Amino acid sequence: MGLSPQITNLIIILFMMQVSKKIPFEDENVLNGVRGLYIVSNLIIAGVYTYCQMQINKKKDMTVLKYVEPAPMGSTEEPKAVTTTVHAYDMQQLRGLFKSQLMGVGMMGVMHLYFKYTNPLLIQSIIPLKGAFEGNLIKIHLLGQPAVGELKRPWKAAGGLMGAMAGGSEIKTDKKSIEAAERAGRGGAKEE
């Protein structure tokens, strides 16, 4: 049994923080090299996601997928029944990955260009790239792993801080939960 992704991320961050203390960022060539590493890392991630999108569209799996989405944290809404296809679900997940990458690049851009922070460039060249290859979509569509067990759709919400903030509510796929949500009136939302 290996270490969880959160633990390995923490180890990488702590290690890279020590390494970044020894890097002379005031040297323009070194700084440009680290900037280049960050850009290449993000281009690789974008390329992997684009290839994954091509694979999703090539497979065009129209298998019906039904599940119950938990109500948003802190709301009084009922859980919502969702009927979609594997193709639409994967595309929705991929859009989330692209959006997350763009937000990370935007935040890094502000931190580096506006606030002049250079150390995070090094860490952000590694952690997002590692995270991209740990994602379920990449495991299925790029690495060719079967969609069974942990990779069976719909996927559990990501762990860590955001998962804990969601209050531990998870997506339900059992027939009883789906029927109850459909009868509750918020159901039957068909996503295409």
PDB file of C-alpha atoms in Angstrom:
ATOM      1  CA  MET A   1       0.000   0.000   0.000  1.00  0.00           C
ATOM      2  CA  GLY A   2       1.443   3.346  -1.059  1.00  0.00           C
ATOM      3  CA  LEU A   3       1.119   6.757   0.496  1.00  0.00           C
ATOM      4  CA  SER A   4      -2.024   8.776  -0.172  1.00  0.00           C
ATOM      5  CA  PRO A   5      -1.744  11.597  -2.732  1.00  0.00           C
ATOM      6  CA  GLN A   6      -2.238  14.204   0.025  1.00  0.00           C
ATOM      7  CA  ILE A   7       0.725  12.817   2.014  1.00  0.00           C
ATOM      8  CA  THR A   8       2.995  12.675  -1.038  1.00  0.00           C
ATOM      9  CA  ASN A   9       1.958  16.251  -1.936  1.00  0.00           C
ATOM     10  CA  LEU A  10       2.892  17.400   1.556  1.00  0.00           C
ATOM     11  CA  ILE A  11       6.271  15.643   1.315  1.00  0.00           C
ATOM     12  CA  ILE A  12       6.918  17.218  -2.105  1.00  0.00           C
ATOM     13  CA  ILE A  13       5.931  20.681  -0.836  1.00  0.00           C
ATOM     14  CA  LEU A  14       8.167  20.450   2.227  1.00  0.00           C
ATOM     15  CA  PHE A  15      11.071  19.149   0.135  1.00  0.00           C
ATOM     16  CA  MET A  16      10.607  21.787  -2.585  1.00  0.00           C
ATOM     17  CA  MET A  17      10.392  24.565   0.024  1.00  0.00           C
ATOM     18  CA  GLN A  18      13.842  23.535   1.251  1.00  0.00           C
ATOM     19  CA  VAL A  19      15.164  23.284  -2.319  1.00  0.00           C
ATOM     20  CA  SER A  20      13.714  26.669  -3.288  1.00  0.00           C
ATOM     21  CA  LYS A  21      15.623  28.341  -0.420  1.00  0.00           C
ATOM     22  CA  LYS A  22      18.865  27.354  -2.149  1.00  0.00           C
ATOM     23  CA  ILE A  23      17.858  28.526  -5.642  1.00  0.00           C
ATOM     24  CA  PRO A  24      19.165  31.987  -6.565  1.00  0.00           C
ATOM     25  CA  PHE A  25      15.935  33.457  -7.941  1.00  0.00           C
ATOM     26  CA  GLU A  26      17.585  36.885  -8.200  1.00  0.00           C
ATOM     27  CA  ASP A  27      19.618  35.508 -11.144  1.00  0.00           C
ATOM     28  CA  GLU A  28      17.493  36.311 -14.205  1.00  0.00           C
ATOM     29  CA  ASN A  29      18.554  33.118 -16.048  1.00  0.00           C
ATOM     30  CA  VAL A  30      17.536  30.920 -13.112  1.00  0.00           C
ATOM     31  CA  LEU A  31      14.231  32.767 -12.736  1.00  0.00           C
ATOM     32  CA  ASN A  32      13.477  32.407 -16.449  1.00  0.00           C
ATOM     33  CA  GLY A  33      14.347  28.696 -16.239  1.00  0.00           C
ATOM     34  CA  VAL A  34      11.861  28.195 -13.395  1.00  0.00           C
ATOM     35  CA  ARG A  35       9.234  30.213 -15.284  1.00  0.00           C
ATOM     36  CA  GLY A  36       9.872  27.989 -18.305  1.00  0.00           C
ATOM     37  CA  LEU A  37       9.457  24.873 -16.147  1.00  0.00           C
ATOM     38  CA  TYR A  38       6.115  26.201 -14.880  1.00  0.00           C
ATOM     39  CA  ILE A  39       4.905  26.966 -18.419  1.00  0.00           C
ATOM     40  CA  VAL A  40       6.016  23.552 -19.752  1.00  0.00           C
ATOM     41  CA  SER A  41       4.292  21.834 -16.826  1.00  0.00           C
ATOM     42  CA  ASN A  42       1.008  23.603 -17.599  1.00  0.00           C
ATOM     43  CA  LEU A  43       1.338  22.893 -21.325  1.00  0.00           C
ATOM     44  CA  ILE A  44       1.784  19.183 -20.515  1.00  0.00           C
ATOM     45  CA  ILE A  45      -1.334  19.249 -18.310  1.00  0.00           C
ATOM     46  CA  ALA A  46      -3.350  21.032 -21.023  1.00  0.00           C
ATOM     47  CA  GLY A  47      -2.087  18.518 -23.600  1.00  0.00           C
ATOM     48  CA  VAL A  48      -3.056  15.570 -21.386  1.00  0.00           C
ATOM     49  CA  TYR A  49      -6.539  17.024 -20.821  1.00  0.00           C
ATOM     50  CA  THR A  50      -6.959  17.722 -24.550  1.00  0.00           C
ATOM     51  CA  TYR A  51      -5.918  14.156 -25.421  1.00  0.00           C
ATOM     52  CA  CYS A  52      -8.321  12.889 -22.764  1.00  0.00           C
ATOM     53  CA  GLN A  53     -11.108  14.972 -24.371  1.00  0.00           C
ATOM     54  CA  MET A  54     -10.344  13.422 -27.758  1.00  0.00           C
ATOM     55  CA  GLN A  55     -10.538   9.930 -26.203  1.00  0.00           C
ATOM     56  CA  ILE A  56     -13.865  10.726 -24.502  1.00  0.00           C
ATOM     57  CA  ASN A  57     -15.319  11.998 -27.781  1.00  0.00           C
ATOM     58  CA  LYS A  58     -13.911   9.011 -29.688  1.00  0.00           C
ATOM     59  CA  LYS A  59     -15.513   6.508 -27.292  1.00  0.00           C
ATOM     60  CA  LYS A  60     -18.767   8.536 -27.050  1.00  0.00           C
ATOM     61  CA  ASP A  61     -20.091   6.151 -24.371  1.00  0.00           C
ATOM     62  CA  MET A  62     -23.845   6.773 -24.238  1.00  0.00           C
ATOM     63  CA  THR A  63     -24.469   4.363 -21.353  1.00  0.00           C
ATOM     64  CA  VAL A  64     -27.074   5.904 -19.036  1.00  0.00           C
ATOM     65  CA  LEU A  65     -25.739   6.924 -15.646  1.00  0.00           C
ATOM     66  CA  LYS A  66     -28.151   7.635 -12.785  1.00  0.00           C
ATOM     67  CA  TYR A  67     -27.134   8.944  -9.385  1.00  0.00           C
ATOM     68  CA  VAL A  68     -28.273  11.222  -6.575  1.00  0.00           C
ATOM     69  CA  GLU A  69     -26.271  14.390  -6.104  1.00  0.00           C
ATOM     70  CA  PRO A  70     -26.159  15.561  -2.476  1.00  0.00           C
ATOM     71  CA  ALA A  71     -27.658  18.949  -1.641  1.00  0.00           C
ATOM     72  CA  PRO A  72     -25.142  21.800  -1.455  1.00  0.00           C
ATOM     73  CA  MET A  73     -23.630  22.251   1.994  1.00  0.00           C
ATOM     74  CA  GLY A  74     -25.719  24.485   4.235  1.00  0.00           C
ATOM     75  CA  SER A  75     -28.762  24.449   1.965  1.00  0.00           C
ATOM     76  CA  THR A  76     -32.206  23.151   2.816  1.00  0.00           C
ATOM     77  CA  GLU A  77     -32.639  21.664  -0.653  1.00  0.00           C
ATOM     78  CA  GLU A  78     -33.297  17.993  -1.168  1.00  0.00           C
ATOM     79  CA  PRO A  79     -30.704  15.800  -2.905  1.00  0.00           C
ATOM     80  CA  LYS A  80     -31.127  15.889  -6.701  1.00  0.00           C
ATOM     81  CA  ALA A  81     -31.527  12.861  -8.955  1.00  0.00           C
ATOM     82  CA  VAL A  82     -29.356  13.147 -12.066  1.00  0.00           C
ATOM     83  CA  THR A  83     -29.762  11.137 -15.259  1.00  0.00           C
ATOM     84  CA  THR A  84     -26.929  11.570 -17.731  1.00  0.00           C
ATOM     85  CA  THR A  85     -24.617   9.528 -19.937  1.00  0.00           C
ATOM     86  CA  VAL A  86     -21.048   8.403 -19.279  1.00  0.00           C
ATOM     87  CA  HIS A  87     -19.923  10.698 -22.133  1.00  0.00           C
ATOM     88  CA  ALA A  88     -21.692  13.759 -20.680  1.00  0.00           C
ATOM     89  CA  TYR A  89     -20.458  12.942 -17.170  1.00  0.00           C
ATOM     90  CA  ASP A  90     -16.847  12.614 -18.339  1.00  0.00           C
ATOM     91  CA  MET A  91     -17.078  15.867 -20.308  1.00  0.00           C
ATOM     92  CA  GLN A  92     -18.487  17.635 -17.237  1.00  0.00           C
ATOM     93  CA  GLN A  93     -15.610  16.304 -15.120  1.00  0.00           C
ATOM     94  CA  LEU A  94     -13.093  17.369 -17.777  1.00  0.00           C
ATOM     95  CA  ARG A  95     -14.534  20.900 -17.895  1.00  0.00           C
ATOM     96  CA  GLY A  96     -13.996  21.026 -14.128  1.00  0.00           C
ATOM     97  CA  LEU A  97     -10.355  19.978 -14.565  1.00  0.00           C
ATOM     98  CA  PHE A  98      -9.725  22.652 -17.231  1.00  0.00           C
ATOM     99  CA  LYS A  99     -11.422  25.279 -15.058  1.00  0.00           C
ATOM    100  CA  SER A 100      -9.335  24.262 -12.043  1.00  0.00           C
ATOM    101  CA  GLN A 101      -6.120  24.474 -14.075  1.00  0.00           C
ATOM    102  CA  LEU A 102      -7.023  27.937 -15.397  1.00  0.00           C
ATOM    103  CA  MET A 103      -7.812  29.169 -11.886  1.00  0.00           C
ATOM    104  CA  GLY A 104      -4.451  27.833 -10.660  1.00  0.00           C
ATOM    105  CA  VAL A 105      -2.587  29.556 -13.497  1.00  0.00           C
ATOM    106  CA  GLY A 106      -4.501  32.783 -12.803  1.00  0.00           C
ATOM    107  CA  MET A 107      -3.710  32.710  -9.093  1.00  0.00           C
ATOM    108  CA  MET A 108      -0.071  31.879  -9.786  1.00  0.00           C
ATOM    109  CA  GLY A 109       0.074  34.706 -12.324  1.00  0.00           C
ATOM    110  CA  VAL A 110      -1.196  37.203  -9.743  1.00  0.00           C
ATOM    111  CA  MET A 111       1.145  35.866  -7.050  1.00  0.00           C
ATOM    112  CA  HIS A 112       4.177  35.950  -9.343  1.00  0.00           C
ATOM    113  CA  LEU A 113       3.589  38.981 -11.545  1.00  0.00           C
ATOM    114  CA  TYR A 114       1.819  41.282  -9.086  1.00  0.00           C
ATOM    115  CA  PHE A 115       3.180  40.198  -5.684  1.00  0.00           C
ATOM    116  CA  LYS A 116       6.580  39.054  -7.071  1.00  0.00           C
ATOM    117  CA  TYR A 117       6.520  35.627  -5.334  1.00  0.00           C
ATOM    118  CA  THR A 118       8.907  33.256  -7.072  1.00  0.00           C
ATOM    119  CA  ASN A 119       9.163  30.208  -4.764  1.00  0.00           C
ATOM    120  CA  PRO A 120       5.630  28.889  -5.518  1.00  0.00           C
ATOM    121  CA  LEU A 121       6.540  28.622  -9.217  1.00  0.00           C
ATOM    122  CA  LEU A 122       8.715  25.625  -8.435  1.00  0.00           C
ATOM    123  CA  ILE A 123       6.113  23.815  -6.321  1.00  0.00           C
ATOM    124  CA  GLN A 124       3.327  24.645  -8.787  1.00  0.00           C
ATOM    125  CA  SER A 125       5.379  23.118 -11.593  1.00  0.00           C
ATOM    126  CA  ILE A 126       5.211  19.719  -9.879  1.00  0.00           C
ATOM    127  CA  ILE A 127       2.046  19.343  -7.734  1.00  0.00           C
ATOM    128  CA  PRO A 128      -0.564  20.095 -10.467  1.00  0.00           C
ATOM    129  CA  LEU A 129       1.269  17.821 -12.939  1.00  0.00           C
ATOM    130  CA  LYS A 130       1.312  15.012 -10.377  1.00  0.00           C
ATOM    131  CA  GLY A 131      -2.364  15.674  -9.573  1.00  0.00           C
ATOM    132  CA  ALA A 132      -3.343  15.537 -13.234  1.00  0.00           C
ATOM    133  CA  PHE A 133      -2.005  11.992 -13.579  1.00  0.00           C
ATOM    134  CA  GLU A 134      -3.767  10.922 -10.367  1.00  0.00           C
ATOM    135  CA  GLY A 135      -7.185  11.991 -11.686  1.00  0.00           C
ATOM    136  CA  ASN A 136      -9.843   9.392 -12.489  1.00  0.00           C
ATOM    137  CA  LEU A 137     -10.425  10.613 -16.062  1.00  0.00           C
ATOM    138  CA  ILE A 138      -6.722  10.343 -16.870  1.00  0.00           C
ATOM    139  CA  LYS A 139      -6.484   6.899 -15.274  1.00  0.00           C
ATOM    140  CA  ILE A 140      -9.348   5.678 -17.469  1.00  0.00           C
ATOM    141  CA  HIS A 141      -8.834   7.505 -20.783  1.00  0.00           C
ATOM    142  CA  LEU A 142      -5.049   7.939 -20.889  1.00  0.00           C
ATOM    143  CA  LEU A 143      -3.660   5.125 -18.766  1.00  0.00           C
ATOM    144  CA  GLY A 144      -6.330   2.623 -19.888  1.00  0.00           C
ATOM    145  CA  GLN A 145      -7.476   1.454 -16.458  1.00  0.00           C
ATOM    146  CA  PRO A 146     -10.948  -0.148 -16.358  1.00  0.00           C
ATOM    147  CA  ALA A 147     -13.779   1.896 -14.794  1.00  0.00           C
ATOM    148  CA  VAL A 148     -14.384  -0.488 -11.898  1.00  0.00           C
ATOM    149  CA  GLY A 149     -13.971  -0.206  -8.131  1.00  0.00           C
ATOM    150  CA  GLU A 150     -12.674   3.259  -7.194  1.00  0.00           C
ATOM    151  CA  LEU A 151     -12.898   4.299 -10.873  1.00  0.00           C
ATOM    152  CA  LYS A 152     -16.586   3.366 -11.250  1.00  0.00           C
ATOM    153  CA  ARG A 153     -18.664   6.425 -12.140  1.00  0.00           C
ATOM    154  CA  PRO A 154     -19.940   8.597 -10.491  1.00  0.00           C
ATOM    155  CA  TRP A 155     -16.805   9.337  -8.525  1.00  0.00           C
ATOM    156  CA  LYS A 156     -16.688  10.309  -4.890  1.00  0.00           C
ATOM    157  CA  ALA A 157     -15.955  13.940  -4.163  1.00  0.00           C
ATOM    158  CA  ALA A 158     -12.276  14.672  -3.731  1.00  0.00           C
ATOM    159  CA  GLY A 159     -10.984  14.186  -0.228  1.00  0.00           C
ATOM    160  CA  GLY A 160      -8.988  16.709   1.696  1.00  0.00           C
ATOM    161  CA  LEU A 161     -10.277  20.071   2.862  1.00  0.00           C
ATOM    162  CA  MET A 162     -13.018  20.486   0.248  1.00  0.00           C
ATOM    163  CA  GLY A 163     -14.295  16.954   0.833  1.00  0.00           C
ATOM    164  CA  ALA A 164     -14.411  17.557   4.580  1.00  0.00           C
ATOM    165  CA  MET A 165     -16.247  20.852   4.070  1.00  0.00           C
ATOM    166  CA  ALA A 166     -18.906  19.045   2.047  1.00  0.00           C
ATOM    167  CA  GLY A 167     -19.883  17.408   5.294  1.00  0.00           C
ATOM    168  CA  GLY A 168     -19.084  13.914   4.132  1.00  0.00           C
ATOM    169  CA  SER A 169     -22.196  13.778   1.946  1.00  0.00           C
ATOM    170  CA  GLU A 170     -21.566  11.627  -1.042  1.00  0.00           C
ATOM    171  CA  ILE A 171     -23.152  10.723  -4.351  1.00  0.00           C
ATOM    172  CA  LYS A 172     -25.575   7.815  -4.075  1.00  0.00           C
ATOM    173  CA  THR A 173     -26.177   5.317  -6.858  1.00  0.00           C
ATOM    174  CA  ASP A 174     -28.496   2.793  -5.230  1.00  0.00           C
ATOM    175  CA  LYS A 175     -31.933   2.346  -6.792  1.00  0.00           C
ATOM    176  CA  LYS A 176     -33.817   3.251  -3.594  1.00  0.00           C
ATOM    177  CA  SER A 177     -32.031   6.630  -3.233  1.00  0.00           C
ATOM    178  CA  ILE A 178     -32.538   7.475  -6.919  1.00  0.00           C
ATOM    179  CA  GLU A 179     -36.275   6.682  -6.788  1.00  0.00           C
ATOM    180  CA  ALA A 180     -36.711   8.664  -3.547  1.00  0.00           C
ATOM    181  CA  ALA A 181     -34.967  11.709  -5.051  1.00  0.00           C
ATOM    182  CA  GLU A 182     -37.032  11.469  -8.250  1.00  0.00           C
ATOM    183  CA  ARG A 183     -40.262  11.392  -6.209  1.00  0.00           C
ATOM    184  CA  ALA A 184     -39.103  14.353  -4.071  1.00  0.00           C
ATOM    185  CA  GLY A 185     -39.543  16.665  -7.037  1.00  0.00           C
ATOM    186  CA  ARG A 186     -35.940  17.750  -7.620  1.00  0.00           C
ATOM    187  CA  GLY A 187     -35.297  14.627  -9.612  1.00  0.00           C
ATOM    188  CA  GLY A 188     -35.130  13.686 -13.188  1.00  0.00           C
ATOM    189  CA  ALA A 189     -32.744  16.493 -14.093  1.00  0.00           C
ATOM    190  CA  LYS A 190     -31.342  15.230 -17.345  1.00  0.00           C
ATOM    191  CA  GLU A 191     -27.895  16.567 -18.105  1.00  0.00           C
ATOM    192  CA  GLU A 192     -26.688  16.438 -21.683  1.00  0.00           C
TER     193      GLU A 192
END
